mmCIF file of C-alpha atoms in Angstrom:
data_model
loop_
_atom_site.group_PDB
_atom_site.id
_atom_site.type_symbol
_atom_site.label_atom_id
_atom_site.label_comp_id
_atom_site.label_asym_id
_atom_site.label_seq_id
_atom_site.Cartn_x
_atom_site.Cartn_y
_atom_site.Cartn_z
ATOM 1 C CA UNK A 128 1.223 9.342 -10.133
ATOM 2 C CA UNK A 129 3.625 12.182 -10.802
ATOM 3 C CA UNK A 130 5.456 13.935 -7.997
ATOM 4 C CA UNK A 131 5.176 17.674 -8.434
ATOM 5 C CA UNK A 132 7.649 18.989 -7.560
ATOM 6 C CA UNK A 133 9.955 15.972 -7.921
ATOM 7 C CA UNK A 134 11.095 14.284 -4.730
ATOM 8 C CA UNK A 135 14.163 15.478 -2.864
ATOM 9 C CA UNK A 136 16.919 13.018 -2.009
ATOM 10 C CA UNK A 137 18.245 12.851 1.532
ATOM 11 C CA UNK A 138 20.061 10.563 3.923
ATOM 12 C CA UNK A 139 18.220 8.737 6.687
ATOM 13 C CA UNK A 140 19.401 9.317 10.233
ATOM 14 C CA UNK A 141 16.675 7.368 12.013
ATOM 15 C CA UNK A 142 12.956 6.628 12.161
ATOM 16 C CA UNK A 143 11.273 6.996 15.542
ATOM 17 C CA UNK A 144 7.869 7.349 17.233
ATOM 18 C CA UNK A 145 6.460 5.496 14.182
ATOM 19 C CA UNK A 146 5.482 8.673 12.347
ATOM 20 C CA UNK A 147 8.727 10.673 12.392
ATOM 21 C CA UNK A 148 12.124 10.391 10.738
ATOM 22 C CA UNK A 149 15.235 12.535 10.852
ATOM 23 C CA UNK A 150 17.103 12.979 7.578
ATOM 24 C CA UNK A 151 19.975 15.004 6.202
ATOM 25 C CA UNK A 152 18.831 17.177 3.298
ATOM 26 C CA UNK A 153 20.774 17.877 0.088
ATOM 27 C CA UNK A 154 22.493 20.908 1.611
ATOM 28 C CA UNK A 155 23.557 19.064 4.742
ATOM 29 C CA UNK A 156 20.715 20.385 6.896
ATOM 30 C CA UNK A 157 18.995 18.120 9.440
ATOM 31 C CA UNK A 158 15.237 17.804 8.890
ATOM 32 C CA UNK A 159 12.439 16.043 10.736
ATOM 33 C CA UNK A 160 9.930 14.628 8.240
ATOM 34 C CA UNK A 161 6.602 12.800 8.487
ATOM 35 C CA UNK A 162 6.718 9.005 8.114
ATOM 36 C CA UNK A 163 3.311 7.900 6.728
ATOM 37 C CA UNK A 164 3.681 4.203 7.505
ATOM 38 C CA UNK A 165 2.181 2.451 10.527
ATOM 39 C CA UNK A 166 3.981 -0.861 9.991
ATOM 40 C CA UNK A 167 7.341 -2.113 11.171
ATOM 41 C CA UNK A 168 9.020 -1.172 7.849
ATOM 42 C CA UNK A 169 11.245 -4.241 8.186
ATOM 43 C CA UNK A 170 13.915 -4.312 5.441
ATOM 44 C CA UNK A 171 12.564 -1.049 4.035
ATOM 45 C CA UNK A 172 15.227 1.308 5.296
ATOM 46 C CA UNK A 173 18.863 1.624 6.268
ATOM 47 C CA UNK A 174 20.166 4.213 8.670
ATOM 48 C CA UNK A 175 22.606 6.244 6.610
ATOM 49 C CA UNK A 176 20.906 5.119 3.395
ATOM 50 C CA UNK A 177 19.172 7.133 0.712
ATOM 51 C CA UNK A 178 15.594 8.350 1.070
ATOM 52 C CA UNK A 179 13.357 10.576 -1.022
ATOM 53 C CA UNK A 180 10.748 12.931 0.393
ATOM 54 C CA UNK A 181 8.018 15.217 -0.919
ATOM 55 C CA UNK A 182 7.327 18.808 0.115
ATOM 56 C CA UNK A 183 3.987 20.392 0.963
ATOM 57 C CA UNK A 184 3.210 24.105 0.690
ATOM 58 C CA UNK A 185 0.437 23.828 3.308
ATOM 59 C CA UNK A 186 1.413 26.334 6.042
ATOM 60 C CA UNK A 187 -0.729 24.515 8.615
ATOM 61 C CA UNK A 188 1.374 21.366 8.493
ATOM 62 C CA UNK A 189 3.759 20.847 11.403
ATOM 63 C CA UNK A 190 6.173 18.930 9.150
ATOM 64 C CA UNK A 191 6.441 20.181 5.587
ATOM 65 C CA UNK A 192 8.102 17.039 4.223
ATOM 66 C CA UNK A 193 6.784 13.479 3.795
ATOM 67 C CA UNK A 194 8.909 10.381 3.395
ATOM 68 C CA UNK A 195 7.943 8.679 0.114
ATOM 69 C CA UNK A 196 10.692 6.253 -0.972
ATOM 70 C CA UNK A 197 13.559 4.453 0.758
ATOM 71 C CA UNK A 198 16.488 2.462 -0.543
ATOM 72 C CA UNK A 199 16.948 -0.770 1.382
ATOM 73 C CA UNK A 200 20.118 -2.698 2.178
ATOM 74 C CA UNK A 201 20.056 -4.459 -1.204
ATOM 75 C CA UNK A 202 19.678 -1.267 -3.226
ATOM 76 C CA UNK A 203 15.971 -1.792 -3.956
ATOM 77 C CA UNK A 204 13.532 1.117 -3.927
ATOM 78 C CA UNK A 205 10.552 0.818 -1.594
ATOM 79 C CA UNK A 206 7.513 3.112 -1.540
ATOM 80 C CA UNK A 207 6.998 3.614 2.183
ATOM 81 C CA UNK A 208 4.026 5.992 1.948
ATOM 82 C CA UNK A 209 1.176 3.519 2.403
ATOM 83 C CA UNK A 210 -1.337 6.331 1.882
ATOM 84 C CA UNK A 211 -0.361 6.386 -1.807
ATOM 85 C CA UNK A 212 -1.807 2.920 -2.455
ATOM 86 C CA UNK A 213 -5.423 4.007 -2.944
ATOM 87 C CA UNK A 214 -4.477 6.786 -5.340
ATOM 88 C CA UNK A 215 -2.282 4.428 -7.329
ATOM 89 C CA UNK A 216 -5.109 1.937 -7.717
ATOM 90 C CA UNK A 217 -7.624 4.633 -8.665
ATOM 91 C CA UNK A 218 -5.231 5.948 -11.315
ATOM 92 C CA UNK A 219 -4.712 2.424 -12.673
ATOM 93 C CA UNK A 220 -8.472 1.773 -12.730
ATOM 94 C CA UNK A 221 -9.110 4.972 -14.679
ATOM 95 C CA UNK A 222 -6.425 3.948 -17.183
ATOM 96 C CA UNK A 223 -7.864 0.432 -17.570
ATOM 97 C CA UNK A 224 -4.601 -1.178 -16.412
ATOM 98 C CA UNK A 225 -6.166 -3.741 -14.061
ATOM 99 C CA UNK A 226 -7.660 -6.236 -16.511
ATOM 100 C CA UNK A 227 -9.982 -8.081 -14.052
ATOM 101 C CA UNK A 228 -11.573 -4.726 -13.150
ATOM 102 C CA UNK A 229 -11.432 -2.855 -16.455
ATOM 103 C CA UNK A 230 -15.084 -3.445 -17.365
ATOM 104 C CA UNK A 231 -16.544 -1.319 -14.555
ATOM 105 C CA UNK A 232 -17.657 2.208 -15.464
ATOM 106 C CA UNK A 233 -18.379 3.645 -12.010
ATOM 107 C CA UNK A 234 -15.790 4.032 -9.257
ATOM 108 C CA UNK A 235 -16.433 5.437 -5.771
ATOM 109 C CA UNK A 236 -13.968 5.766 -2.899
ATOM 110 C CA UNK A 237 -14.447 5.397 0.856
ATOM 111 C CA UNK A 238 -17.754 3.529 0.706
ATOM 112 C CA UNK A 239 -19.691 3.089 3.957
ATOM 113 C CA UNK A 240 -21.097 -0.380 4.606
ATOM 114 C CA UNK A 241 -24.304 -1.252 6.519
ATOM 115 C CA UNK A 242 -22.049 -2.174 9.464
ATOM 116 C CA UNK A 243 -20.887 1.431 9.595
ATOM 117 C CA UNK A 244 -17.357 0.553 8.520
ATOM 118 C CA UNK A 245 -15.784 1.671 5.259
ATOM 119 C CA UNK A 246 -13.996 -0.054 2.407
ATOM 120 C CA UNK A 247 -11.732 1.723 -0.051
ATOM 121 C CA UNK A 248 -13.606 1.317 -3.355
ATOM 122 C CA UNK A 249 -16.935 0.364 -4.859
ATOM 123 C CA UNK A 250 -17.033 -0.424 -8.582
ATOM 124 C CA UNK A 251 -20.340 -0.657 -10.444
ATOM 125 C CA UNK A 252 -21.987 -0.473 -13.867
ATOM 126 C CA UNK A 253 -20.379 -3.372 -15.680
ATOM 127 C CA UNK A 254 -21.919 -4.919 -18.781
ATOM 128 C CA UNK A 255 -20.096 -8.178 -17.995
ATOM 129 C CA UNK A 256 -20.979 -8.523 -14.308
ATOM 130 C CA UNK A 257 -24.097 -7.201 -12.589
ATOM 131 C CA UNK A 258 -22.575 -7.562 -9.129
ATOM 132 C CA UNK A 259 -21.182 -4.529 -7.293
ATOM 133 C CA UNK A 260 -17.477 -4.922 -6.574
ATOM 134 C CA UNK A 261 -16.019 -3.875 -3.214
ATOM 135 C CA UNK A 262 -12.257 -3.451 -2.816
ATOM 136 C CA UNK A 263 -9.985 -3.028 0.174
ATOM 137 C CA UNK A 264 -6.424 -1.910 -0.624
ATOM 138 C CA UNK A 265 -3.276 -2.792 1.289
ATOM 139 C CA UNK A 266 0.263 -1.562 0.701
ATOM 140 C CA UNK A 267 2.798 -4.402 0.660
ATOM 141 C CA UNK A 268 6.484 -3.588 1.259
ATOM 142 C CA UNK A 269 7.986 -6.395 3.347
ATOM 143 C CA UNK A 270 10.611 -8.511 1.547
ATOM 144 C CA UNK A 271 12.655 -11.047 3.540
ATOM 145 C CA UNK A 272 13.522 -13.348 0.639
ATOM 146 C CA UNK A 273 14.681 -11.907 -2.654
ATOM 147 C CA UNK A 274 11.765 -11.364 -5.001
ATOM 148 C CA UNK A 275 9.096 -12.348 -2.456
ATOM 149 C CA UNK A 276 6.852 -9.722 -0.854
ATOM 150 C CA UNK A 277 4.820 -10.583 2.241
ATOM 151 C CA UNK A 278 1.916 -9.132 4.183
ATOM 152 C CA UNK A 279 1.541 -8.081 6.932
ATOM 153 C CA UNK A 280 4.788 -6.747 8.380
ATOM 154 C CA UNK A 281 3.201 -6.446 11.842
ATOM 155 C CA UNK A 282 0.163 -7.851 13.640
ATOM 156 C CA UNK A 283 -2.911 -6.163 12.150
ATOM 157 C CA UNK A 284 -6.253 -6.384 13.905
ATOM 158 C CA UNK A 285 -7.675 -3.835 11.470
ATOM 159 C CA UNK A 286 -6.552 -5.981 8.539
ATOM 160 C CA UNK A 287 -8.442 -8.962 9.964
ATOM 161 C CA UNK A 288 -11.557 -6.830 10.391
ATOM 162 C CA UNK A 289 -11.363 -5.797 6.735
ATOM 163 C CA UNK A 290 -11.154 -9.455 5.721
ATOM 164 C CA UNK A 291 -14.250 -10.238 7.771
ATOM 165 C CA UNK A 292 -16.131 -7.403 6.047
ATOM 166 C CA UNK A 293 -15.035 -8.636 2.625
ATOM 167 C CA UNK A 294 -16.099 -12.198 3.472
ATOM 168 C CA UNK A 295 -19.549 -10.985 4.528
ATOM 169 C CA UNK A 296 -19.880 -9.091 1.246
ATOM 170 C CA UNK A 297 -18.829 -12.126 -0.805
ATOM 171 C CA UNK A 298 -21.349 -14.331 0.997
ATOM 172 C CA UNK A 299 -24.083 -11.809 0.178
ATOM 173 C CA UNK A 300 -23.484 -12.327 -3.545
ATOM 174 C CA UNK A 301 -21.441 -9.210 -4.309
ATOM 175 C CA UNK A 302 -17.872 -9.250 -5.529
ATOM 176 C CA UNK A 303 -15.211 -8.662 -2.849
ATOM 177 C CA UNK A 304 -11.512 -8.069 -3.538
ATOM 178 C CA UNK A 305 -8.427 -7.659 -1.397
ATOM 179 C CA UNK A 306 -5.960 -5.664 -3.501
ATOM 180 C CA UNK A 307 -2.255 -5.555 -2.683
ATOM 181 C CA UNK A 308 -0.359 -2.541 -4.016
ATOM 182 C CA UNK A 309 3.272 -3.684 -4.015
ATOM 183 C CA UNK A 310 5.520 -0.623 -3.885
ATOM 184 C CA UNK A 311 8.827 -2.456 -4.248
ATOM 185 C CA UNK A 312 11.249 -2.499 -7.169
ATOM 186 C CA UNK A 313 12.400 -6.123 -6.736
ATOM 187 C CA UNK A 314 9.213 -8.112 -6.084
ATOM 188 C CA UNK A 315 8.216 -10.999 -8.343
ATOM 189 C CA UNK A 316 5.815 -12.984 -6.108
ATOM 190 C CA UNK A 317 3.734 -12.467 -2.970
ATOM 191 C CA UNK A 318 2.899 -14.478 0.120
ATOM 192 C CA UNK A 319 1.408 -14.165 3.600
ATOM 193 C CA UNK A 320 3.738 -13.603 6.559
ATOM 194 C CA UNK A 321 2.334 -16.491 8.586
ATOM 195 C CA UNK A 322 4.947 -16.209 11.319
ATOM 196 C CA UNK A 323 4.239 -12.510 11.894
ATOM 197 C CA UNK A 324 0.448 -12.730 12.192
ATOM 198 C CA UNK A 325 -0.975 -16.287 12.188
ATOM 199 C CA UNK A 326 -4.485 -14.959 12.859
ATOM 200 C CA UNK A 327 -4.356 -12.818 9.726
ATOM 201 C CA UNK A 328 -3.319 -15.862 7.703
ATOM 202 C CA UNK A 329 -6.274 -17.824 9.077
ATOM 203 C CA UNK A 330 -8.648 -14.919 8.372
ATOM 204 C CA UNK A 331 -7.381 -14.641 4.797
ATOM 205 C CA UNK A 332 -7.952 -18.346 4.139
ATOM 206 C CA UNK A 333 -11.499 -18.087 5.522
ATOM 207 C CA UNK A 334 -12.144 -15.018 3.379
ATOM 208 C CA UNK A 335 -10.918 -16.756 0.236
ATOM 209 C CA UNK A 336 -13.089 -19.768 1.018
ATOM 210 C CA UNK A 337 -16.031 -17.365 1.315
ATOM 211 C CA UNK A 338 -15.325 -16.067 -2.189
ATOM 212 C CA UNK A 339 -13.015 -13.105 -1.594
ATOM 213 C CA UNK A 340 -10.600 -12.564 -4.490
ATOM 214 C CA UNK A 341 -6.991 -11.480 -3.971
ATOM 215 C CA UNK A 342 -5.178 -9.352 -6.559
ATOM 216 C CA UNK A 343 -1.622 -8.017 -6.370
ATOM 217 C CA UNK A 344 0.141 -5.627 -8.727
ATOM 218 C CA UNK A 345 3.617 -4.151 -8.511
ATOM 219 C CA UNK A 346 4.563 -0.507 -8.911
ATOM 220 C CA UNK A 347 7.507 1.093 -10.659
ATOM 221 C CA UNK A 348 8.927 4.026 -8.730
ATOM 222 C CA UNK A 349 11.547 6.772 -8.855
ATOM 223 C CA UNK A 350 11.891 10.396 -7.771
ATOM 224 C CA UNK A 351 9.564 11.505 -10.584
ATOM 225 C CA UNK A 352 6.601 9.151 -10.251
ATOM 226 C CA UNK A 353 5.065 5.924 -8.945
ATOM 227 C CA UNK A 354 2.865 3.865 -11.249
ATOM 228 C CA UNK A 355 1.137 0.506 -10.994
ATOM 229 C CA UNK A 356 2.007 -1.938 -13.735
ATOM 230 C CA UNK A 357 -0.658 -3.848 -15.614
ATOM 231 C CA UNK A 358 0.967 -7.191 -14.802
ATOM 232 C CA UNK A 359 -0.362 -9.131 -11.798
ATOM 233 C CA UNK A 360 1.922 -10.828 -9.299
ATOM 234 C CA UNK A 361 1.528 -14.525 -8.547
ATOM 235 C CA UNK A 362 1.377 -16.284 -5.168
ATOM 236 C CA UNK A 363 4.520 -18.131 -4.156
#
């Protein structure tokens, strides 16, 4: 996923009201930018640290700039725009980078289920597997131990609901996948943040017992592009 134009580097003043951040731009100007991350962003940012933001030419937007990448206290780069995760996976699917999913020919986004809720992807038309494959994508950025990414970084009722939907799908005989897009330059393994949301941990175990698969892939990132690697991450 190329950034066009390339991202602009700034300095973080503070994040506030969840969806806003004040930064100092390259010419010393103070800017308020959109923060597209609903989580706690623990260990993802440092006040006074470097950030990178994109620019929109849409005149209807209240804030022209969007926070994309932060440098944390250890010098790691973190992709804080959780909305990028679906596009990154779609790009990787089209390129055949995700080996367990490379045999599907049809890919649809934002698929409505009989329950009325939506999941992120539906893959179909595989010569190796006649089952439809439903995917829900989550962006994983929390790192409290070096090399170990965790999810979630805050209590997530919506995340538990997605797991319940995936479990229902798996029980029906279709393929159901929870996909973690890990936008972090230093991650080697993943885990569940049991202390942050014990109910999510319990829901994930139930979903896996019902047949839900969990995949996690890391992304390389800089001010030019973000791209999912073709190498899966293991559970700690």
